[in-house]
Amino acid sequence: MKFQRVLVSLIRCILTILGYIFNPVLDRVFSIIYDQSSTMVSPVHEDILMQSATSLAKKIRSRQVNAVDVMEAFIARVKEVNPVVNAAVSERFEEALKEAQNIDEILDAQSLDPEYSEDKKPFLGVPLTVKEAFAVKGMPNTAGLVIRKNTCAEVDAPVVAYLKQAGAIPFIVTNVSELCMWYESANRLYGRTSNPYHTGKIVGGSSGGEACIIASGGAVIGIGSDIGGSIRMPAFFNGVFGHRSSRGAVPNEGQFPIASGSELELLSTGPICRYAEDLLPALKIMAGKNANNLKFDEMVDLKSLKFYSIEDDGGSLFVSTIDPQLKAAQLKVVTFLEETYRVTVEHVCLSKLKYSLEMWSARMSSSDGTSFCQYMANCNGQVNPYLEFFKWIFRCSNHTLPAIGLGLVEKLDFLLEGSNRKALDTLKRLKKELQDMLGDNGILLYPTHPKLAPYHNQPLFYPLNFAYTAIFNALGLPVTQVPLGLSKEGLPLGIQIVTAINKDHLSIAVARALEGAFGGWVNPGA
Ligand SMILES: *[C@@H]1O[C@H](CO)[C@@H](O)[C@H](O)[C@H]1NC(C)=O
Ligand SMILES: CC(=O)N[C@H]1CO[C@H](CO)[C@@H](O)[C@@H]1O
């Protein structure tokens, strides 16, 4: 036991020293390849584009602006930025304009159909972007898999249908990582999406296209899903809001790939948006009937909440250390909360977080559903990852390296059976600890990611940094990622606001307060 501990400390020391030498060299090499100047321009229709979905819907309803004009402004913006960022992979502009015109006609008619009340259609006429992995009737639904190239959705996913019922109009679908299982959005079908703050950097994944087009001003709200951080990482790298909803609150159906077996418990669907005010209405719509049970409308008094702050994972061997600028931003949040609401933010340390990755992957592999290699073959037989790796070396595989790598890891999973049992046990105890700590009015501040947006392909060198988001999938807790302005390099900073299960409205209330204090989304074209 003692020997083991000494050995681990020794390895940690060596890795830390190597990191000090290796990371700056790596950054330098990548910067030579990818340091190109960003060419983001400021949008023309600022009056329309720089408003929340809630406010747009109000203005359309009160006839201050036509739904068609709103749709046209967003379409023009997508056309302007997409050649730079490659976020939208398919569009339905013509149909969307017709649907917008239909709304204008209904609103201009003498007597308004009660079906069109503000209550029933809170997002009336708001352009909606959707992650391509979700089914939108008539749109491609491939998850970036070449073999699914011509696969189109025949019916809407439930969340898409709910948002349409609420008046939103889907007009684009956006890029993802191959099979939504990597934190850079790139695949062999649609290519790679670039960060609007620095086009040499990643947008994160898997809902990377969503966060990117929203940050670029090409859309205002969108739909993401998150099994290890796929909403929160892109929202972080692109400086927007993203909410991972409580386990089971929002229907996950209608996306490909859909997690199966117990993996489904880790997956959660939720909104990505530019303005915090849209989080709660979007979440309520997406939750469908569940929204009635979840008490999301309860008033929140921030002074009555208990706050905790954890600044890092306690030193996992395989995860990068926290960027000092992120740590400083988190401490500013602590100071803001303490000074504004006269609360005490307790700095805590949960040693089990060091094993976040082990707990998440034990939860993932205890699933008995469809294997990743089967998904790579579109559930028709399975792909041989060893062969694909060989083909990849000669640049003739239809798969990305991270997907092939995950296929290989899956093959070796049996080696971990013993340690998985132990990790599941640790997870159970951590869950209890957090439940006791958060109670039903606790808020935890935790970094979203240890590093600022890395260069393209650089995540291959830090494959496990998603541990910071993944732990909350294993725990099933709701989390809001909140942007906190830009770093000195001009890249988004951010933080995770975690709360107890089914208390999503608490983390969202904190997000709104932080938007007021820290400025929220920053226009990359400014
Ligand atoms: C890649 O996909 C295309 C289109 O489905 C197919 O024609 C081609 O044979 C595939 N290539 C490999 C190496 O599997
Ligand atoms: C870089 C790249 O491959 N971009 C593609 C993104 O997807 C659209 C729609 O399929 C293509 O037209 C682009 O060429």
GROMACS .gro file of C-alpha atoms and ligand atoms in nm, residues 146 391 396 398, ligand 1:
model
   18
  146VAL     CA    1  -1.961   0.857  -4.400
  391LYS     CA    2  -0.610   0.226  -4.330
  396CYS     CA    3  -0.785   0.588  -4.664
  398ASN     CA    4  -1.359   0.679  -4.357
  527LIG     C1    5  -1.580   0.523  -4.765
  527LIG     O1    6  -1.714   0.552  -4.791
  527LIG     C2    7  -1.745   0.564  -4.929
  527LIG     C3    8  -1.888   0.611  -4.940
  527LIG     O2    9  -1.975   0.536  -4.858
  527LIG     C4   10  -1.721   0.430  -4.997
  527LIG     O3   11  -1.747   0.441  -5.135
  527LIG     C5   12  -1.576   0.391  -4.976
  527LIG     O4   13  -1.553   0.262  -5.029
  527LIG     C6   14  -1.541   0.390  -4.830
  527LIG     N1   15  -1.397   0.373  -4.815
  527LIG     C7   16  -1.344   0.281  -4.734
  527LIG     C8   17  -1.195   0.275  -4.734
  527LIG     O5   18  -1.411   0.206  -4.665
   0.00000   0.00000   0.00000
